[in-house]
Coordinates of C-alpha atoms in Angstrom, one line a residue:
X90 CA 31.5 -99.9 224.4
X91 CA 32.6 -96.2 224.8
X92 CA 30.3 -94.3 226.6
X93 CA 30.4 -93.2 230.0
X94 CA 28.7 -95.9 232.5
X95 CA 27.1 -96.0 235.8
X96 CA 27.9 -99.1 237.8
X97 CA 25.6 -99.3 241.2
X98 CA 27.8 -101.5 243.8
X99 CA 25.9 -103.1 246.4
X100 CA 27.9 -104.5 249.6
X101 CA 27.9 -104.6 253.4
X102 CA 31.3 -104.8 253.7
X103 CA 33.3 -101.2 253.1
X104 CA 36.3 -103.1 252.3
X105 CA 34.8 -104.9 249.3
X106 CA 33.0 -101.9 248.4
X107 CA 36.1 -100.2 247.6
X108 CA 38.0 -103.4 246.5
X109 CA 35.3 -103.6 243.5
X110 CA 35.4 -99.6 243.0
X111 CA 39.1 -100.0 242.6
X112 CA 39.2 -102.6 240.3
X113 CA 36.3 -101.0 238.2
X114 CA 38.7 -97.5 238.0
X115 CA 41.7 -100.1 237.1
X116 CA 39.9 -101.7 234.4
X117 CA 39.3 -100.6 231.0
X118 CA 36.0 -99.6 231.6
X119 CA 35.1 -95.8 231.3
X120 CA 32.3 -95.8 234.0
X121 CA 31.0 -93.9 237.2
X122 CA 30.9 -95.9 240.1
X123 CA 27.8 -95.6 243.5
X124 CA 28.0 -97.6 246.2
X125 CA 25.2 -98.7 248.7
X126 CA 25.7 -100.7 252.3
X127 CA 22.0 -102.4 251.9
X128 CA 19.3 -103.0 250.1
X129 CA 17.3 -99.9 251.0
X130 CA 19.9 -97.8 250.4
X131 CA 20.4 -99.5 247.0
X132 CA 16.7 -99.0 246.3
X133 CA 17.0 -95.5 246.7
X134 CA 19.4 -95.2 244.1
X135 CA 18.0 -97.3 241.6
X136 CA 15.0 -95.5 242.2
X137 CA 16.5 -92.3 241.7
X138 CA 18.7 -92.6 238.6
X139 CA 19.0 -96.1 237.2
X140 CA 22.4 -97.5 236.7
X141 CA 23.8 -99.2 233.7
X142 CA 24.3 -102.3 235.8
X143 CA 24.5 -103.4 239.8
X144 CA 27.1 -105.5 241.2
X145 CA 25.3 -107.5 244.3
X146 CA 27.1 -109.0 246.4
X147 CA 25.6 -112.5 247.1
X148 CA 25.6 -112.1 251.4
X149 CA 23.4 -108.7 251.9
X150 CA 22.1 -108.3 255.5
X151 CA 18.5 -108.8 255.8
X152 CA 17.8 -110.3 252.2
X153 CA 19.4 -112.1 249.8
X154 CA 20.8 -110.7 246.2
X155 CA 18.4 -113.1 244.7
X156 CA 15.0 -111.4 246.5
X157 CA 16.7 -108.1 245.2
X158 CA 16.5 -109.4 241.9
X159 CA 12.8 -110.7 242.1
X160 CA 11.6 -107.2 244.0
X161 CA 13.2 -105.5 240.6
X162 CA 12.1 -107.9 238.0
X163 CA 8.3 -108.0 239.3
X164 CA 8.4 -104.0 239.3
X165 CA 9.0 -104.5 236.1
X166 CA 13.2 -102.7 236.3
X167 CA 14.9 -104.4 233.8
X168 CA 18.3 -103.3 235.0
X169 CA 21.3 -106.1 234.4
X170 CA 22.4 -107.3 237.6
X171 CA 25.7 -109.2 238.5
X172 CA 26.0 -111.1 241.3
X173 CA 29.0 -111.5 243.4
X174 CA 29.7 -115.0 244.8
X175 CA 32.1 -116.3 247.2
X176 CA 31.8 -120.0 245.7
X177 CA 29.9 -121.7 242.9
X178 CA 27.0 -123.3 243.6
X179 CA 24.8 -124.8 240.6
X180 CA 21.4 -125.3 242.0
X181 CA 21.7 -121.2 243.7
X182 CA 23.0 -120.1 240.3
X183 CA 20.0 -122.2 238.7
X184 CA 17.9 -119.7 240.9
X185 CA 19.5 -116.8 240.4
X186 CA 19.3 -117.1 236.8
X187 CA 15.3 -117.7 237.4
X188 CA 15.2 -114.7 239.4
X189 CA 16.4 -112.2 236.7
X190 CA 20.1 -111.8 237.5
X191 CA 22.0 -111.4 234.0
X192 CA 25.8 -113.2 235.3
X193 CA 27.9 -113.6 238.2
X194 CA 31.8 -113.4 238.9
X195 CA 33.5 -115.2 242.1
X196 CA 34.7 -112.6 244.5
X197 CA 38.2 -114.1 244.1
X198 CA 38.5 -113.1 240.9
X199 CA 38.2 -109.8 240.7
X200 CA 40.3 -108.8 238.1
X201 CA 39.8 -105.4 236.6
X202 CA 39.7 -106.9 233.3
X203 CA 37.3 -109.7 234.4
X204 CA 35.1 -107.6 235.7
X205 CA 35.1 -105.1 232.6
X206 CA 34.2 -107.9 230.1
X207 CA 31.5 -109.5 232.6
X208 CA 30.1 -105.6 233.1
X209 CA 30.0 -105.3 229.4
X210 CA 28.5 -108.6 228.8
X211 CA 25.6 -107.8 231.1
X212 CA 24.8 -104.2 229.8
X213 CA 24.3 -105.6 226.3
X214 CA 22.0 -108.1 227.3
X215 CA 19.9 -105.8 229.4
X216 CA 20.0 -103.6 226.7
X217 CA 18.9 -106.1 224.3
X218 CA 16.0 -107.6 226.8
X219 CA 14.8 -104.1 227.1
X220 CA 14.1 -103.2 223.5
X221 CA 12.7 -107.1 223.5
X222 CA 10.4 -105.7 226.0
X223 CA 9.4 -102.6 224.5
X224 CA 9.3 -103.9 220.7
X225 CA 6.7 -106.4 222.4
X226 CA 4.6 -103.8 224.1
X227 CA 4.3 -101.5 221.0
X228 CA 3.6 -104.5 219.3
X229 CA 0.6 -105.5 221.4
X230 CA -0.7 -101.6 221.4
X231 CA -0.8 -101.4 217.9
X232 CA -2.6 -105.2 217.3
X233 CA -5.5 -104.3 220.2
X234 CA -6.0 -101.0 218.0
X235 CA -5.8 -102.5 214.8
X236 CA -8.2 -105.4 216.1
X237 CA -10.7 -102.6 217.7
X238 CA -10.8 -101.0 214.5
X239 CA -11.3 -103.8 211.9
X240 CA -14.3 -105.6 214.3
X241 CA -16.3 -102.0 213.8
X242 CA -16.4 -102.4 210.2
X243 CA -16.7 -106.0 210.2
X244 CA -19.6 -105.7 212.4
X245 CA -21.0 -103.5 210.1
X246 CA -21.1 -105.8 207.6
X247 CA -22.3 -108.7 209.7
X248 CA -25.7 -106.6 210.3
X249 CA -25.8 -105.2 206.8
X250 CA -25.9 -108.7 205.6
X251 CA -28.6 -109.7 208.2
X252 CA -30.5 -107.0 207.2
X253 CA -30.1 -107.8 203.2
X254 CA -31.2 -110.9 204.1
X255 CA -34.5 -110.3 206.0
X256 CA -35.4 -107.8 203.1
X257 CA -35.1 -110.2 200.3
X258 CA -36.8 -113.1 203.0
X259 CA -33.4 -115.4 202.4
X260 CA -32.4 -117.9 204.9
X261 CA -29.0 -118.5 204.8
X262 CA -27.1 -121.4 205.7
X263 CA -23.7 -123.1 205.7
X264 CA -25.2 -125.1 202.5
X265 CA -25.9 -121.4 201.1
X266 CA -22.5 -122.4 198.4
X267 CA -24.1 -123.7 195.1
X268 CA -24.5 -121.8 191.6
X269 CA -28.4 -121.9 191.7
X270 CA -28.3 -120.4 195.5
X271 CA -28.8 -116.8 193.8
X272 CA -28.5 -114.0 196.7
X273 CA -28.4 -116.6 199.1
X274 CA -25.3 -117.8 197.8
X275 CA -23.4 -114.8 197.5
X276 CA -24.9 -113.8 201.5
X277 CA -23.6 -116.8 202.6
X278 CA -20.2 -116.1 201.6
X279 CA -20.8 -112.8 203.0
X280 CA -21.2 -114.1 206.3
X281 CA -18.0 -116.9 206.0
X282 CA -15.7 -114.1 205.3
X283 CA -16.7 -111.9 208.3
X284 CA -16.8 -115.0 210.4
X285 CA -13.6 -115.9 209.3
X286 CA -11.7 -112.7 210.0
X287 CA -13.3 -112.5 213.5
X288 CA -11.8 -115.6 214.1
X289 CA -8.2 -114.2 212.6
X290 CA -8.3 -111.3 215.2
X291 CA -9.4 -113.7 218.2
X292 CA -6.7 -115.9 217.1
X293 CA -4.1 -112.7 216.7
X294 CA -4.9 -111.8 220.1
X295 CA -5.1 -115.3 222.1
X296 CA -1.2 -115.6 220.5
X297 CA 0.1 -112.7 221.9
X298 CA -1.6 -113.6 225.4
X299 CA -0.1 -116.9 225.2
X300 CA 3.3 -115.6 224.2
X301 CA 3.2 -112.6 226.9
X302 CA 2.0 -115.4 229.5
X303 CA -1.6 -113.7 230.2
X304 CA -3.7 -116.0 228.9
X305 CA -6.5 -116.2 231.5
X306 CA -7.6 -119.6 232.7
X307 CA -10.5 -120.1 235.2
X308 CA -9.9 -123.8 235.9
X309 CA -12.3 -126.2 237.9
X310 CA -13.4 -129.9 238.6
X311 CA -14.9 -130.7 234.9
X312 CA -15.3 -134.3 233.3
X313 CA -13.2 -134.9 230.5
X314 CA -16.1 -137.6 229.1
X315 CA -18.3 -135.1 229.0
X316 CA -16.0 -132.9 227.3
X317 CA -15.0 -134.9 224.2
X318 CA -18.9 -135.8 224.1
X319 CA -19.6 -132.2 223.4
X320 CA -16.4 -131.0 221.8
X321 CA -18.0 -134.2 219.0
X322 CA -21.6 -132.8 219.0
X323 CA -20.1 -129.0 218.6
X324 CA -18.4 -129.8 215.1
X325 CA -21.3 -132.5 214.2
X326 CA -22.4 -130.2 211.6
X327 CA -19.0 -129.0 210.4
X328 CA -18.2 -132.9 209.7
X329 CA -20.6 -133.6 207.7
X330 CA -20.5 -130.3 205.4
X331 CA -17.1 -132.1 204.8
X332 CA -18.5 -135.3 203.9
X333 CA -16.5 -136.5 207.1
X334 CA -18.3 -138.3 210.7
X335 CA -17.0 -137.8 213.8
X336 CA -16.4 -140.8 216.9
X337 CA -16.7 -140.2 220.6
X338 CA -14.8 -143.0 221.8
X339 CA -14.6 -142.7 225.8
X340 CA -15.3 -144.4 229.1
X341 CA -18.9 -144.5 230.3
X342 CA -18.1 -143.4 233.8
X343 CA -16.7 -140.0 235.0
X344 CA -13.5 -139.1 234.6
X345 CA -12.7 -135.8 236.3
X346 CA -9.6 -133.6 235.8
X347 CA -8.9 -129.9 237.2
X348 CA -9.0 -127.5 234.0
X349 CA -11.0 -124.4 232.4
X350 CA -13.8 -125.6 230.5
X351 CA -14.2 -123.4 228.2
X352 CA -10.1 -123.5 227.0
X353 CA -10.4 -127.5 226.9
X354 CA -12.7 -127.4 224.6
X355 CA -11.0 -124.3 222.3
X356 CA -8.1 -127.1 222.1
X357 CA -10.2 -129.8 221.5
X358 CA -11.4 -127.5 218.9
X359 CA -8.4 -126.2 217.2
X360 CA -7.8 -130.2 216.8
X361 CA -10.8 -131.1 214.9
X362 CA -10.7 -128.4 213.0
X363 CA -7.1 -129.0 212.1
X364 CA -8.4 -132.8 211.1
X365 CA -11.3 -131.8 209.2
X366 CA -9.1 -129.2 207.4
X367 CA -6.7 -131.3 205.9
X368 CA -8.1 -134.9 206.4
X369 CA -11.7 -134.1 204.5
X370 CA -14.1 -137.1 203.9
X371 CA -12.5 -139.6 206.4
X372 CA -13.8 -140.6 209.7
X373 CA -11.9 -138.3 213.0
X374 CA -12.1 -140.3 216.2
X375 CA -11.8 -138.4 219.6
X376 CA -11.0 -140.5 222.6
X377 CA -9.4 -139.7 226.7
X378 CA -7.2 -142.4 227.9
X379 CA -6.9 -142.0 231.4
X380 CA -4.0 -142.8 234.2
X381 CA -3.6 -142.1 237.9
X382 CA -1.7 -138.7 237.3
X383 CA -3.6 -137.1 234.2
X384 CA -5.9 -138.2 231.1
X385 CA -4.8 -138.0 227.8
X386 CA -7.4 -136.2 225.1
X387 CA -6.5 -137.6 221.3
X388 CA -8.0 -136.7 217.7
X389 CA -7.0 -139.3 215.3
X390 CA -7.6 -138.9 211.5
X391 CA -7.7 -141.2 208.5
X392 CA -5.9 -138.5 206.2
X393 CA -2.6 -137.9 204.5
X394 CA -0.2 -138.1 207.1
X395 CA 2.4 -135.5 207.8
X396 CA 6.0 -136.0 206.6
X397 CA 8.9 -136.5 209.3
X398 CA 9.9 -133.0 208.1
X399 CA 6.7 -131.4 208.9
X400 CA 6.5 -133.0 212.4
X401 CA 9.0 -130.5 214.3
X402 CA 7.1 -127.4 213.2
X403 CA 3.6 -128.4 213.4
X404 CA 2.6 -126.5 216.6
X405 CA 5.1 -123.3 215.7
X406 CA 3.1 -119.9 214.8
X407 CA 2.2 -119.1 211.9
X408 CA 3.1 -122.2 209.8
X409 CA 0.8 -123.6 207.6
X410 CA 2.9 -126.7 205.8
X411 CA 2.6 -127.7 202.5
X412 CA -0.3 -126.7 201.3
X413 CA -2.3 -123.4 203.0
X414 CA -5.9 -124.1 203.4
X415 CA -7.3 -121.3 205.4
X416 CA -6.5 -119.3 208.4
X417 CA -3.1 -117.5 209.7
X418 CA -1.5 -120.9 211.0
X419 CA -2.2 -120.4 215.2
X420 CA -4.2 -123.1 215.5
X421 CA -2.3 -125.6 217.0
X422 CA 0.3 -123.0 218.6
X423 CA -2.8 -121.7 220.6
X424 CA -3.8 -124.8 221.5
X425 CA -0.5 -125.7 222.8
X426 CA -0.2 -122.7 224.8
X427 CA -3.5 -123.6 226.5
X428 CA -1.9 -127.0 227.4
X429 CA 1.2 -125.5 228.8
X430 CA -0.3 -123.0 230.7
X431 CA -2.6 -126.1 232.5
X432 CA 0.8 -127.8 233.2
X433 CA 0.1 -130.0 230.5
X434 CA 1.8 -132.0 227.3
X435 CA 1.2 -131.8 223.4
X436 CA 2.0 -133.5 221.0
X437 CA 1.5 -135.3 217.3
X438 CA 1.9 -139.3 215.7
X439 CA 1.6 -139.2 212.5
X440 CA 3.1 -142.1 209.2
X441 CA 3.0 -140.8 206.0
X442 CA -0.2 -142.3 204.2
X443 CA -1.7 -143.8 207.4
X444 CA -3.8 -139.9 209.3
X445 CA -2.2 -138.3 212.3
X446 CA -3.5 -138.6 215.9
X447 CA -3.1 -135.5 217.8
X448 CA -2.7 -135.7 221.7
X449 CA -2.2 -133.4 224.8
X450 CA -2.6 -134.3 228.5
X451 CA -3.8 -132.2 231.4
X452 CA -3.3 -133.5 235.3
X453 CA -6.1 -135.2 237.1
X454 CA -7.6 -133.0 239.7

């Protein structure tokens, strides 16, 4: 690291203000160093002209170096910050490192060299978190454009579709498939494909909220019975275009839990979708087993199996296993983001030969 840096120092003490800016000119280090006696002078700085990195001393009057840290992070100031500590403590440096800062050197240690490497080590990973961050923004820009524009023209062809159809008096239907449908047919397959990619840019989009943790959950009391009871009803149709029956196996009294409705049932879902997908023709039983602290929601299958190599990567994005049958391979990593972000588990059993049984658990209310 050659060029020139600015390195913010932020202490009460003037002695160890001047300790630190002396073994900063000592070291190896080609850097300017500022100095601030509190946090609102250090604020004014940083505000100003943004150092390269801040040296906080761990005992600031009025706050502590970690609520610096969390007043920077949530203004979204991605400056590296090293904290200076008179002893090691491993549940504050637990917090620390949950508050933002990037590393931390003992006060009596402050070697010129030490410090260099520990300055250098934090710059690079600021620097490397910031283009992170911005690599991720322009990413999300350019997929809510890119989904804008291709729902126009998929809309387009939606109605034009609707309207072909009421000209030629055609009803179409999921059946609409066989070689003696005529128009129907070819309407039909029409309306899958748009269907489909609509689904492709909801998915897209529901990935990057999950990953950018803004995935918007409106939770309330609900009754998981009454959930799987529906979530069976809502794919009734879908099962048996694919020769397959689905089982609503579940208590007959109420069993409440605390979630959104609405995502429950996008996971529930994503599940039996999954199921139907690659398990065609054999029966999919959906079933809550509940305990005193949460209730566990399952989709067991009579398929294939998945091999103990497939297991690990089942619920990463964008994978799609052995064979690809449809769709961009979010699925199951959207539905485990909607678990997590209820405070729940997921997870899969599966034997080669003998169907898989998908699971995830959300707390009781």
């Amino acid at each position: 690291m050659t060029e020139r840096l600015r390195i913010l120092v932020v202490d009460q003490d003037a002695v160890d203000r001047a300790a630190i800016r002396r073994a900063i000119e000592q070291s190896p280090l080609p850097a300017d160093v500022d100095d601030a006696g509190d946090v609102e002078a250090a604020l004014a700085q940083i505000g100003g002209h943004a150092p390269d990195c801040i040296l906080l001393a761990d005992d600031l009057p009025g706050t502590s170096a970690i609520d610096l840290a969390k007043q920077l992070r949530a203004s979204g100031n991605l400056v590296p910050i090293v904290v200076l500590v008179s002893h090691l403590d491993e549940a504050q440096l637990q917090e620390a490192v949950e508050a933002g800062i990037t590393d931390y050197v003992l006060q009596s240690d402050l070697s010129p060299r030490r410090l260099a490497l520990r300055v250098q080590f934090a710059v690079r990973v600021g620097r490397a978190e910031m283009a992170s961050k911005r690599a991720s923004r322009v990413k999300d820009e350019i997929l809510a454009v890119v989904s804008h524009d291709l729902r126009s023209p998929l809309h387009a062809i939606s109605l034009a579709s609707e309207a072909l159809a009421d000209e030629l008096s055609i009803t179409v239907t999921p059946a609409s498939r066989g070689p003696t449908d005529g128009p129907a047919r070819y309407l039909g397959a029409i309306e899958r494909a748009t269907a489909r990619a609509e689904r492709l840019i909801s998915d897209l989009l529901e990935a990057s909220a999950i990953e950018n943790g803004a995935l918007a959950l409106a939770p309330a009391a609900i009754d998981a019975t009454a959930i799987v009871r529906q979530a069976a009803a809502d794919h009734e149709l879908l099962a048996k275009e694919s020769h397959a029956r689905i089982e609503a196996r579940v208590p007959s009294e109420h069993v409440a839990i605390r979630a959104d409705r609405d995502r429950v049932l996008q996971v529930l879902g994503n599940l039996i979708g999954n199921s139907l997908k690659h398990a065609r023709g054999t029966p999919i039983e959906l079933s809550i087993e509940p305990s005193e602290h949460d209730v566990v929601f399952a989709v067991r299958d009579r398929g294939p199996g998945i091999t103990s190599a497939e297991l690990p990567h089942l619920f990463d994005r964008y994978w799609t296993g052995r064979t690809r049958k449809g769709g961009a391979g979010l699925g199951l990593a959207i539905a485990k983001g909607i678990v997590i972000a209820h405070g729940g588990k997921i997870g899969v059993d599966s034997t080669l030969g003998e169907g898989a049984r998908f699971w995830f658990s959300l707390p009781r209310g």
